[in-house]
Amino acid sequence: MQSLGTTLMLALAACTSRREAAPVERSNQSVAASEMAISLERTPCFGSCPVYAISVSPSGEVKYEGRANVRLVGTAVGQIPARRVEALLIELERAGYFTFAERYALSEPTCRRYSTDSPSAISSATFRGRTKRIEHDYGCGGVPGALMVMEQRIDEVLGSDRWTGR
C-alpha cells in the first residue's frame, strides 16, 4: 500500500513539473520572437526624394510614417505574415548585414568619395541576440552593394510602395 501511495505521489509530481515547464518554454519562445525587428528610415535630399520611416514587429505588424514626397503623409499600419519577418532577417544575415560598418557618411573611412545633396537610409535589424543600426549616406561611394540591395528588400517585403507611391 505504501508503494502505491509513493508511486501516485511521484506520478503527480511528474505531471505537475511538466505543466510548469511548458509556460517557461512558451515564454522563451516569446522572448526570442520579441528580439526580432527591422526598421528603415529614408531622409531628405536636395530634390523630391521620399522621406519616411517603416518598421515591422515579430508578429508582422508594419508601421509606416510618411513625412514628405510620398503618397501618404502621416501614419499607417499594415500586416505581413510573421514568417516573412524571420525570412527577411535570415536574408539580411546571409548578406552580411551584421558585419557591415555602422556608418557610411562623410568623414568616415568607409566613405571613399562623396557627392552632396543625397538622401540617407538608416536601417536597423535585431535578430538572434544581435542588433545592428546602419547609417548610409547615399552620397558616399564604396558602400557594399549588398547593403543597398538589403535596403531595397526591406522596402519590398514591408510593402512601403503602397504608401509612398514609389
Short mmCIF file of C-alpha atoms in Angstrom, two decimals, residues 7 10 29-30 37 43 49 59 64 72 80 82 88 92 95 99 107 112-113 126 128-129 133 136 153-154 156 166:
data_model
loop_
_atom_site.label_atom_id
_atom_site.label_comp_id
_atom_site.label_asym_id
_atom_site.label_seq_id
_atom_site.Cartn_x
_atom_site.Cartn_y
_atom_site.Cartn_z
CA THR A 7 4.01 5.77 -6.95
CA LEU A 10 5.74 10.53 -7.92
CA GLN A 29 9.87 31.47 -27.49
CA SER A 30 8.14 34.81 -26.90
CA ALA A 37 12.76 43.64 -35.51
CA THR A 43 15.86 61.01 -45.17
CA CYS A 49 13.26 62.04 -52.52
CA SER A 59 4.12 39.43 -35.45
CA TYR A 64 4.70 53.49 -41.55
CA LEU A 72 0.59 59.24 -47.77
CA ILE A 80 2.67 40.87 -43.46
CA ALA A 82 5.16 36.75 -39.42
CA LEU A 88 13.92 38.72 -44.22
CA LEU A 92 19.89 40.17 -44.04
CA ALA A 95 24.01 39.11 -46.95
CA THR A 99 29.17 42.67 -40.39
CA SER A 107 34.35 61.99 -42.81
CA ARG A 112 35.65 56.78 -50.27
CA ARG A 113 34.30 59.62 -52.38
CA THR A 126 17.60 42.76 -34.37
CA ARG A 128 19.43 36.10 -32.73
CA GLY A 129 20.68 38.30 -29.93
CA ARG A 133 21.98 50.03 -36.89
CA HIS A 136 24.05 55.03 -45.07
CA ARG A 153 14.49 44.29 -49.85
CA ILE A 154 13.25 45.83 -46.60
CA GLU A 156 9.84 45.37 -50.86
CA ARG A 166 7.25 54.57 -55.36
#
